[in-house]
């Protein structure tokens, strides 16, 4: 039971008398004329009002004269005669413009029920759609209460004899409605109310001694006894959905609330209850209490004789009295147009207008009733911004009073609306760090914290040394539950020395760089860092090995090398499943990891050899570095056996064919480390025969000089000349080697004899006997060549003389054609025939069929064309100076090259007469002679 005495009282309503509208004389129909001008300002209702109700924008009144009055918002009172005697009950539906009334048309106990359709008119009055007697039987009884369901299918009437009738069906029509007695009892019925819950309809029935409910939407109308306490007339009401549509019964000791099947809470409101009404979440009770008028004995007689009544407006949710006032002889309390209207016996209407929410809140703020203000704001459905403002003011109030724990709880309720810095500044003092921690925790739980808030909260944890709270904060189950910036948290924890917590965050949220930084730079756990890298995906493992590879190589070289081998060949994360391992792995560029081995040559050698064996298509840098490393080891090795092994490894690597594109680099490496076998091999591969010769000459390796000439002399004949010059400059006895060189020079005719003599003239030990055989053989060959040339010259001269004679004969003597057969078909010649100076004759039809031109002999044309092509080729080669110079330089006999070019006509201007233009009918004599000359020269050869 709620303690009524503890409820605070407020004035949340403004009270004023309803005034008449302008232009009204102030006298309502049937009212007594007002005495004085002041009385005419206020609305005055007709006398004899017996019953009231409201709805559909009007206040409805019934009086002792049988009239029903309507007071709309314009306050223009209208009415009509509904009954002949009196009106006893009214019920105005809220969702339909239907009015149900109970009254009397004749003396005696015979109440009539009339249903009025206010939207339709009958002679200027509302249309009465149905009239029927209220008493179902023959026993007379008085109607005590009336209620109608909003769906127009149920109407219940209570009587003073304890019975209740239920009209089921369309209440506006007789034929669609059925009346039956629902309840019989021994106590007068004082209140009725319908309650709709889904498809179920309940009817609450209250008498002076009990409360019960019926289910009227079914067939058997089951009944539930709710209580053995009743109430008087007009002391019951049905609440709105804010109180779950509970039935309110206002007894003299308590106010009870009922559900259809049980009794709910009760409130101990003192006083004899006269009226109970529900208005917008408030319970309005009019009661009689003699204590409220202690001055009545000192007032006038009229005041002393009046019945003082108290009107209280209760807020049952927030437990306070929203308004309390004393009235004289209240007739009824009505609710319409968003206000309460109190009707008193003197005909006046008092309006109670509820203050707006902000005004009510300000009244509560002035009294520091913040909790009540919060509850009121929630019940009034104030928006979140308004609530946050109240929480802030409440927090400020508690903070000023020194209640920091309570203040921070209110500030927490402002999160999302109030700037966090406003609260944080208040709790930066070290003594209030617990309050600040609580606020920041909530800020993070609502995912409204930024990096600075995370830093501040973690610093609070570390200063409090509250490891349990710290672990609870960072160890979330999933990524979606993280309410803070993870990277910021890692930084703060690392700085504060909470390495394990920082590692937990870094590992669980895939901040690999931070995890490795802490492991390598703070904890120095290199094994764990390497293991972690091995779990990462390929791209991340590659990037982290490039960043931290040198540190790991310095401390755990073998394990690091092993990981690098896998990373560069066929990398698979250690977390991959069996199915993933069947797929092809990834591999990094092994050349990029070579700098990691700067101070670890042994591991570098193992890594490079592994890459060259497992992955033959490794980058060139792998083989370059491996060659350099083997050469270094070979150069610094003292043990002959080991050095020989290293020598073989280096030569094997050079012969692997991996240095064709980087020949110069490999050569420089071999020269830097004085690896002569490698240098010679590379010289040979690069066809640098001069350098090979020079090397053996520097080391006075005579036999090797001859060997080089023998092996590569065909490709570079100048090697023999260099060998001869080299031996010629030696003062030692090199006759054996010089003889071998001279023999080869003679066989290949590489040098003129004069040049050989001049070369050997520089050697003081070389006697004539060294070159005697060479000179004798050379002179003999030249003599033979001279004889052959002289013979050829005589033959050419004889041929030339003969050709000239033939030319002269052609010029001076006639040509006799004695051919008897055609040169093409070998048949006897017949006229017409064609004869040529070359001696060939043809039938004219054979000539025309086979000849390509009229001026050329078909038989001689192929040979003549070859000769002409040769002449043209010689003409084209006359300007090939580069070719001439090259042949002249490379030939062993320069004189023969020059003679050959003289013979081609390079050094004279040759005028070549070709076929005449087609416009000339007959060829010139010179042209014909030229062709004859070519023909005869061809015969001579």
Tab-separated table of N, CA and C in Angstrom, residues 17-21 24-34 39-47 49 61 69 71 75 77 344-349:
chain	number	residue	atom	x	y	z
A	17	UNK	N	-12.180	30.322	-13.808
A	17	UNK	CA	-13.587	30.172	-14.113
A	17	UNK	C	-13.805	30.369	-15.606
A	18	UNK	N	-14.654	29.553	-16.180
A	18	UNK	CA	-14.946	29.662	-17.600
A	18	UNK	C	-15.837	30.885	-17.810
A	19	UNK	N	-15.434	31.752	-18.718
A	19	UNK	CA	-16.181	32.975	-18.994
A	19	UNK	C	-17.079	32.774	-20.198
A	20	UNK	N	-18.110	33.568	-20.233
A	20	UNK	CA	-19.007	33.528	-21.360
A	20	UNK	C	-18.329	34.088	-22.602
A	21	UNK	N	-18.712	33.623	-23.784
A	21	UNK	CA	-18.141	34.199	-25.012
A	21	UNK	C	-18.622	35.623	-25.209
A	24	UNK	N	-22.456	37.425	-25.571
A	24	UNK	CA	-23.490	36.716	-24.832
A	24	UNK	C	-23.915	37.556	-23.647
A	25	UNK	N	-25.188	37.576	-23.369
A	25	UNK	CA	-25.660	38.386	-22.253
A	25	UNK	C	-25.470	37.723	-20.929
A	26	UNK	N	-24.937	36.528	-20.942
A	26	UNK	CA	-24.591	35.876	-19.690
A	26	UNK	C	-25.685	35.072	-19.084
A	27	UNK	N	-26.857	35.056	-19.646
A	27	UNK	CA	-27.956	34.282	-19.066
A	27	UNK	C	-28.253	33.074	-19.923
A	28	UNK	N	-28.003	31.942	-19.389
A	28	UNK	CA	-28.279	30.711	-20.106
A	28	UNK	C	-29.757	30.406	-20.050
A	29	UNK	N	-30.228	29.585	-20.943
A	29	UNK	CA	-31.647	29.227	-20.933
A	29	UNK	C	-32.050	28.605	-19.607
A	30	UNK	N	-33.088	29.171	-19.016
A	30	UNK	CA	-33.567	28.640	-17.745
A	30	UNK	C	-32.841	29.159	-16.544
A	31	UNK	N	-31.788	29.989	-16.735
A	31	UNK	CA	-31.005	30.470	-15.604
A	31	UNK	C	-31.623	31.737	-15.061
A	32	UNK	N	-31.394	31.989	-13.783
A	32	UNK	CA	-31.904	33.214	-13.158
A	32	UNK	C	-31.107	34.389	-13.639
A	33	UNK	N	-31.751	35.555	-13.784
A	33	UNK	CA	-31.010	36.717	-14.255
A	33	UNK	C	-29.939	37.120	-13.272
A	34	UNK	N	-28.786	37.498	-13.786
A	34	UNK	CA	-27.654	37.858	-12.924
A	34	UNK	C	-27.875	39.235	-12.359
A	39	UNK	N	-21.179	39.489	-12.486
A	39	UNK	CA	-21.629	38.108	-12.594
A	39	UNK	C	-21.789	37.674	-14.019
A	40	UNK	N	-21.989	38.587	-14.915
A	40	UNK	CA	-22.223	38.220	-16.298
A	40	UNK	C	-20.961	37.807	-17.024
A	41	UNK	N	-19.798	37.954	-16.386
A	41	UNK	CA	-18.553	37.629	-17.057
A	41	UNK	C	-18.294	36.132	-17.080
A	42	UNK	N	-18.877	35.401	-16.135
A	42	UNK	CA	-18.590	33.982	-16.027
A	42	UNK	C	-19.766	33.163	-16.525
A	43	UNK	N	-19.419	32.018	-17.145
A	43	UNK	CA	-20.452	31.149	-17.676
A	43	UNK	C	-21.260	30.557	-16.538
A	44	UNK	N	-22.544	30.539	-16.710
A	44	UNK	CA	-23.443	29.977	-15.698
A	44	UNK	C	-24.341	28.963	-16.374
A	45	UNK	N	-24.361	27.742	-15.853
A	45	UNK	CA	-25.149	26.665	-16.435
A	45	UNK	C	-26.590	26.742	-15.949
A	46	UNK	N	-27.481	26.098	-16.655
A	46	UNK	CA	-28.888	26.085	-16.208
A	46	UNK	C	-29.025	25.412	-14.855
A	47	UNK	N	-30.001	25.821	-14.051
A	47	UNK	CA	-30.194	25.176	-12.749
A	47	UNK	C	-30.791	23.781	-12.901
A	49	UNK	N	-29.177	20.835	-12.836
A	49	UNK	CA	-28.346	19.832	-13.526
A	49	UNK	C	-28.267	18.594	-12.653
A	61	UNK	N	-25.074	17.860	-20.584
A	61	UNK	CA	-25.724	17.962	-19.274
A	61	UNK	C	-27.177	17.513	-19.406
A	69	UNK	N	-28.537	19.317	-22.518
A	69	UNK	CA	-27.833	20.531	-22.953
A	69	UNK	C	-26.454	20.137	-23.520
A	71	UNK	N	-22.718	21.915	-24.524
A	71	UNK	CA	-21.830	23.083	-24.431
A	71	UNK	C	-20.582	22.806	-25.262
A	75	UNK	N	-18.696	27.604	-26.412
A	75	UNK	CA	-19.441	27.967	-25.200
A	75	UNK	C	-20.824	28.536	-25.510
A	77	UNK	N	-24.352	27.537	-25.489
A	77	UNK	CA	-25.145	26.468	-24.899
A	77	UNK	C	-26.409	26.230	-25.722
A	344	UNK	N	-19.839	23.034	-10.395
A	344	UNK	CA	-20.320	23.197	-9.019
A	344	UNK	C	-21.817	23.488	-9.026
A	345	UNK	N	-22.410	23.338	-7.839
A	345	UNK	CA	-23.864	23.445	-7.737
A	345	UNK	C	-24.376	24.835	-8.077
A	346	UNK	N	-23.518	25.841	-7.979
A	346	UNK	CA	-23.951	27.202	-8.295
A	346	UNK	C	-23.969	27.469	-9.799
A	347	UNK	N	-23.710	26.448	-10.627
A	347	UNK	CA	-23.775	26.610	-12.074
A	347	UNK	C	-22.485	27.082	-12.714
A	348	UNK	N	-21.484	27.274	-11.920
A	348	UNK	CA	-20.211	27.726	-12.470
A	348	UNK	C	-19.395	26.530	-12.973
A	349	UNK	N	-18.546	26.862	-13.961
A	349	UNK	CA	-17.650	25.849	-14.540
A	349	UNK	C	-16.211	26.314	-14.315
